[in-house]
Amino acid sequence: MTVRVVPLRAGSCLNLAAITERGAPWRVQAYPAGFTLILHPTRGPVLFDTGYGADVVAAMRRWPGLIYGLITPVQFGPHDSAREQLRVLGFPPEEVRHVIVSHLHADHVGGLRDFPQATFHLDRRAWEPLRRLRGVRAVRRAYLPELLPDDFEDRCAWLDFKPGGDALHPFPQVADVFGDGLLRAVPLPGHAPGMVGILAQEDAGLTVLAADAAWSVRAGREERPVHPLARVAFHDPALEATSGAALRAFLQANPAARLHVSHDAPEGWTTP
């Protein structure tokens, strides 16, 4: 058995290219808010994140969400949501029973409220540091609590991490999301607390969904550091650097694996 990975995007954010990669020009660039539809043979449509949603746009119209919109301008149209895109693909929201959440930044959880039947799979370490934050303190962490469903915690299935073994070196831990080896979560903390990536087993081989461990596919494979100003926003800059090095080492050990990151075009992907 294998899964099929379908990369999608729900809106985009604007940033200066020089901030996302040291040495790049100081010009405004649009970056996709990527999410992934994973077609699982027994679990049906599974999402890895949701990108932006209408709730993000609404939150940015009032305080303190205004701050988020000023720091990270968002481009989002009426048909850009994960919910609407899945409808077009033939998957109504109630059929989505599982959402794997890489981390809790607004551009990754903006559509969670649109999937009322879904269980949320995430690292408890992503939730604990943020759960009590409100107002400006939350926005400073790119976290907008109002984006989460009221019963969010009740619907969480915490990832169960175990030693990764030599095959997953240098990742120290792995969580088999559904216990079938098809979707394995690995820790990539630093950019945000408790951030995870997913190793997805497709027919063509391994696909690595690395969330925000790098701004671009090239930076995920090569050491291309961000501008020091960007590191100010990281939850733990030293840990972020460690996670980036682990990702690069894993990809070097698995050169045939395809890499997807949230804010760049997916590697090796062609629209069917």
Short mmCIF file of C-alpha atoms in Angstrom, two decimals:
data_model
loop_
_atom_site.label_atom_id
_atom_site.label_comp_id
_atom_site.label_asym_id
_atom_site.label_seq_id
_atom_site.Cartn_x
_atom_site.Cartn_y
_atom_site.Cartn_z
CA MET A 1 0.00 0.00 0.00
CA THR A 2 1.08 3.56 -0.69
CA VAL A 3 -0.39 7.05 -0.50
CA ARG A 4 -0.75 9.72 -3.14
CA VAL A 5 0.46 13.23 -2.32
CA VAL A 6 -1.34 16.16 -3.94
CA PRO A 7 0.28 19.53 -3.10
CA LEU A 8 -2.06 22.52 -3.03
CA ARG A 9 -2.00 26.13 -1.85
CA ALA A 10 -4.49 28.22 0.11
CA GLY A 11 -3.52 31.83 -0.49
CA SER A 12 -0.09 33.36 -0.17
CA CYS A 13 1.90 35.76 1.95
CA LEU A 14 4.18 38.62 0.96
CA ASN A 15 7.72 38.94 2.22
CA LEU A 16 11.04 40.39 1.17
CA ALA A 17 13.11 37.85 -0.72
CA ALA A 18 16.25 39.00 1.12
CA ILE A 19 14.65 38.07 4.44
CA THR A 20 13.93 34.50 3.37
CA GLU A 21 17.38 33.91 1.87
CA ARG A 22 20.53 35.82 2.72
CA GLY A 23 21.91 37.53 -0.38
CA ALA A 24 18.62 37.56 -2.30
CA PRO A 25 17.35 40.91 -3.64
CA TRP A 26 15.36 43.28 -1.43
CA ARG A 27 12.12 42.97 -3.35
CA VAL A 28 8.64 41.87 -2.33
CA GLN A 29 7.83 38.31 -3.29
CA ALA A 30 4.67 36.20 -2.92
CA TYR A 31 5.10 32.87 -1.18
CA PRO A 32 2.41 30.16 -1.38
CA ALA A 33 0.70 29.03 1.79
CA GLY A 34 1.04 25.39 0.88
CA PHE A 35 -0.92 22.47 2.25
CA THR A 36 -1.16 18.87 1.12
CA LEU A 37 -3.98 16.49 0.29
CA ILE A 38 -2.84 12.94 1.00
CA LEU A 39 -4.98 10.17 -0.46
CA HIS A 40 -4.63 7.29 2.00
CA PRO A 41 -5.82 3.78 1.02
CA THR A 42 -7.83 3.24 4.23
CA ARG A 43 -8.20 6.69 5.83
CA GLY A 44 -9.46 8.53 2.78
CA PRO A 45 -8.49 12.18 2.24
CA VAL A 46 -5.95 13.30 4.84
CA LEU A 47 -4.66 16.87 5.05
CA PHE A 48 -1.22 18.04 6.07
CA ASP A 49 -2.02 21.59 7.25
CA THR A 50 -4.69 23.79 5.64
CA GLY A 51 -2.97 27.01 4.57
CA TYR A 52 -4.86 30.26 5.08
CA GLY A 53 -8.62 30.49 5.41
CA ALA A 54 -11.35 33.10 5.58
CA ASP A 55 -10.97 33.19 9.37
CA VAL A 56 -7.43 34.54 8.96
CA VAL A 57 -8.66 37.40 6.78
CA ALA A 58 -11.39 38.19 9.34
CA ALA A 59 -8.90 38.10 12.22
CA MET A 60 -6.60 40.56 10.43
CA ARG A 61 -9.39 43.14 10.31
CA ARG A 62 -9.44 43.57 14.09
CA TRP A 63 -6.97 44.03 16.90
CA PRO A 64 -4.55 42.35 17.51
CA GLY A 65 -4.75 40.41 14.25
CA LEU A 66 -4.08 43.71 12.48
CA ILE A 67 -0.47 43.33 13.57
CA TYR A 68 -0.19 39.96 11.82
CA GLY A 69 -1.53 41.48 8.59
CA LEU A 70 0.91 44.38 8.73
CA ILE A 71 3.95 42.16 9.33
CA THR A 72 2.87 39.39 6.95
CA PRO A 73 0.44 40.70 4.30
CA VAL A 74 -1.85 37.95 3.04
CA GLN A 75 -3.33 37.38 -0.41
CA PHE A 76 -6.45 35.23 -0.21
CA GLY A 77 -9.40 34.94 -2.59
CA PRO A 78 -12.92 33.58 -2.02
CA HIS A 79 -12.12 30.23 -3.67
CA ASP A 80 -8.63 29.76 -2.24
CA SER A 81 -9.53 27.86 0.93
CA ALA A 82 -8.64 24.21 1.41
CA ARG A 83 -12.37 23.48 1.86
CA GLU A 84 -13.32 24.94 -1.53
CA GLN A 85 -10.41 23.31 -3.33
CA LEU A 86 -11.29 19.91 -1.90
CA ARG A 87 -14.92 20.38 -2.95
CA VAL A 88 -13.75 20.88 -6.54
CA LEU A 89 -11.71 17.70 -6.26
CA GLY A 90 -14.76 15.79 -5.04
CA PHE A 91 -14.11 15.70 -1.30
CA PRO A 92 -16.74 17.45 0.85
CA PRO A 93 -15.46 18.76 4.21
CA GLU A 94 -17.17 16.07 6.27
CA GLU A 95 -15.18 13.36 4.45
CA VAL A 96 -11.92 14.75 5.82
CA ARG A 97 -11.47 12.82 9.06
CA HIS A 98 -7.79 13.52 9.67
CA VAL A 99 -5.65 16.66 9.56
CA ILE A 100 -1.96 16.39 10.41
CA VAL A 101 -0.88 19.77 11.80
CA SER A 102 2.79 20.60 11.26
CA HIS A 103 2.64 23.53 13.70
CA LEU A 104 0.20 26.19 14.84
CA HIS A 105 1.20 29.27 12.85
CA ALA A 106 -1.75 31.02 11.21
CA ASP A 107 -0.74 30.11 7.66
CA HIS A 108 -0.94 26.41 8.54
CA VAL A 109 -4.14 26.24 10.60
CA GLY A 110 -6.26 28.91 8.93
CA GLY A 111 -8.78 26.38 7.65
CA LEU A 112 -9.12 23.99 10.60
CA ARG A 113 -12.63 25.20 11.44
CA ASP A 114 -13.78 24.13 7.97
CA PHE A 115 -13.35 20.42 8.78
CA PRO A 116 -15.74 19.69 11.66
CA GLN A 117 -15.32 15.89 11.56
CA ALA A 118 -11.52 15.85 11.57
CA THR A 119 -9.18 14.58 14.24
CA PHE A 120 -6.04 16.71 14.54
CA HIS A 121 -2.71 14.88 14.69
CA LEU A 122 0.15 16.94 16.10
CA ASP A 123 3.01 16.99 18.54
CA ARG A 124 1.85 17.96 22.02
CA ARG A 125 5.00 20.11 22.21
CA ALA A 126 3.48 22.36 19.53
CA TRP A 127 0.44 23.06 21.69
CA GLU A 128 1.71 23.40 25.24
CA PRO A 129 3.81 26.60 24.82
CA LEU A 130 0.98 28.39 22.98
CA ARG A 131 -2.25 27.19 24.53
CA ARG A 132 -2.56 30.01 27.07
CA LEU A 133 -1.30 32.86 24.87
CA ARG A 134 -3.76 35.58 23.88
CA GLY A 135 -3.64 39.03 22.34
CA VAL A 136 -0.35 40.55 21.27
CA ARG A 137 1.64 37.80 23.02
CA ALA A 138 0.00 35.24 20.73
CA VAL A 139 0.39 37.32 17.56
CA ARG A 140 4.10 37.72 18.29
CA ARG A 141 4.32 33.93 17.88
CA ALA A 142 2.31 34.00 14.59
CA TYR A 143 -0.46 32.28 16.54
CA LEU A 144 -4.09 33.42 16.30
CA PRO A 145 -6.09 31.39 18.87
CA GLU A 146 -9.44 32.23 17.26
CA LEU A 147 -8.47 30.12 14.23
CA LEU A 148 -8.72 26.92 16.26
CA PRO A 149 -12.08 25.18 16.71
CA ASP A 150 -13.60 25.58 20.17
CA ASP A 151 -13.14 21.85 20.77
CA PHE A 152 -9.62 21.77 19.34
CA GLU A 153 -7.92 20.07 22.27
CA ASP A 154 -10.65 17.43 22.57
CA ARG A 155 -10.10 16.50 18.92
CA CYS A 156 -6.31 16.22 19.16
CA ALA A 157 -4.57 12.88 18.79
CA TRP A 158 -1.05 13.49 20.06
CA LEU A 159 1.69 11.94 17.96
CA ASP A 160 3.40 9.05 19.72
CA PHE A 161 7.12 9.40 19.10
CA LYS A 162 9.51 6.47 19.38
CA PRO A 163 13.22 6.01 18.54
CA GLY A 164 13.73 6.40 14.82
CA GLY A 165 16.45 3.83 14.23
CA ASP A 166 19.29 3.85 11.72
CA ALA A 167 17.00 4.06 8.67
CA LEU A 168 15.76 7.50 9.74
CA HIS A 169 19.10 8.91 10.89
CA PRO A 170 19.63 11.70 11.87
CA PHE A 171 16.02 12.06 13.02
CA PRO A 172 16.04 10.80 16.62
CA GLN A 173 12.32 10.04 16.79
CA VAL A 174 9.45 9.04 14.55
CA ALA A 175 5.68 8.74 15.00
CA ASP A 176 3.80 6.37 12.71
CA VAL A 177 0.63 8.43 12.30
CA PHE A 178 -1.74 5.56 11.44
CA GLY A 179 0.43 2.59 12.40
CA ASP A 180 0.85 1.39 8.81
CA GLY A 181 4.20 2.95 7.88
CA LEU A 182 2.71 5.09 5.13
CA LEU A 183 2.86 8.45 6.95
CA ARG A 184 5.61 8.93 9.50
CA ALA A 185 6.06 12.17 11.42
CA VAL A 186 9.56 13.38 12.29
CA PRO A 187 10.41 16.31 14.58
CA LEU A 188 11.59 19.55 12.95
CA PRO A 189 11.27 22.06 15.82
CA GLY A 190 12.80 25.51 16.00
CA HIS A 191 10.89 27.58 13.49
CA ALA A 192 7.94 26.88 15.77
CA PRO A 193 7.62 24.69 18.85
CA GLY A 194 6.87 21.07 18.12
CA MET A 195 6.94 21.43 14.34
CA VAL A 196 6.88 18.14 12.43
CA GLY A 197 7.46 16.96 8.91
CA ILE A 198 5.97 13.92 7.23
CA LEU A 199 7.65 11.07 5.35
CA ALA A 200 5.03 9.87 2.88
CA GLN A 201 5.41 6.56 1.05
CA GLU A 202 4.20 6.99 -2.54
CA ASP A 203 4.38 4.60 -5.50
CA ALA A 204 7.33 6.55 -6.87
CA GLY A 205 9.16 6.43 -3.55
CA LEU A 206 9.52 8.66 -0.54
CA THR A 207 8.14 12.20 -0.41
CA VAL A 208 9.25 14.49 2.42
CA LEU A 209 6.77 17.14 3.55
CA ALA A 210 9.04 19.49 5.48
CA ALA A 211 6.60 22.30 6.43
CA ASP A 212 8.62 25.44 7.29
CA ALA A 213 11.97 23.75 7.90
CA ALA A 214 13.12 25.76 4.86
CA TRP A 215 11.66 28.61 2.82
CA SER A 216 12.58 26.92 -0.46
CA VAL A 217 13.32 23.46 -1.78
CA ARG A 218 16.85 24.59 -2.60
CA ALA A 219 17.38 25.74 0.99
CA GLY A 220 16.02 22.40 2.20
CA ARG A 221 18.75 20.57 0.28
CA GLU A 222 21.57 23.09 0.57
CA GLU A 223 22.66 25.27 3.45
CA ARG A 224 21.18 28.63 2.46
CA PRO A 225 20.54 30.56 5.66
CA VAL A 226 17.84 33.17 6.06
CA HIS A 227 18.64 36.79 6.88
CA PRO A 228 19.38 37.36 10.60
CA LEU A 229 16.20 39.46 10.82
CA ALA A 230 14.14 36.37 10.03
CA ARG A 231 15.74 34.43 12.85
CA VAL A 232 14.30 36.89 15.35
CA ALA A 233 10.86 35.44 14.63
CA PHE A 234 11.92 31.83 15.20
CA HIS A 235 10.81 30.10 18.38
CA ASP A 236 14.34 28.73 18.89
CA PRO A 237 16.93 29.77 16.27
CA ALA A 238 19.55 27.25 17.41
CA LEU A 239 17.04 24.41 17.30
CA GLU A 240 15.83 25.60 13.89
CA ALA A 241 19.38 25.34 12.57
CA THR A 242 19.71 21.83 14.02
CA SER A 243 16.45 20.74 12.38
CA GLY A 244 17.53 22.20 9.04
CA ALA A 245 20.82 20.30 9.24
CA ALA A 246 18.95 17.08 10.06
CA LEU A 247 16.67 17.56 7.06
CA ARG A 248 19.62 18.13 4.72
CA ALA A 249 21.45 15.09 6.09
CA PHE A 250 18.39 12.88 5.66
CA LEU A 251 17.91 14.05 2.07
CA GLN A 252 21.58 13.43 1.32
CA ALA A 253 21.16 9.89 2.63
CA ASN A 254 17.95 9.50 0.58
CA PRO A 255 18.74 11.34 -2.67
CA ALA A 256 15.74 9.92 -4.55
CA ALA A 257 13.24 11.39 -2.08
CA ARG A 258 11.13 14.31 -3.29
CA LEU A 259 10.96 17.39 -1.09
CA HIS A 260 7.97 19.67 -0.52
CA VAL A 261 8.16 22.77 1.68
CA SER A 262 5.23 24.99 2.51
CA HIS A 263 6.32 28.19 0.79
CA ASP A 264 7.83 26.97 -2.48
CA ALA A 265 6.74 24.99 -5.53
CA PRO A 266 6.84 21.24 -4.78
CA GLU A 267 9.90 19.45 -6.06
CA GLY A 268 9.33 17.02 -8.91
CA TRP A 269 5.61 17.84 -9.12
CA THR A 270 3.75 18.14 -12.38
CA THR A 271 0.01 18.78 -12.52
CA PRO A 272 -1.73 15.56 -13.64
#
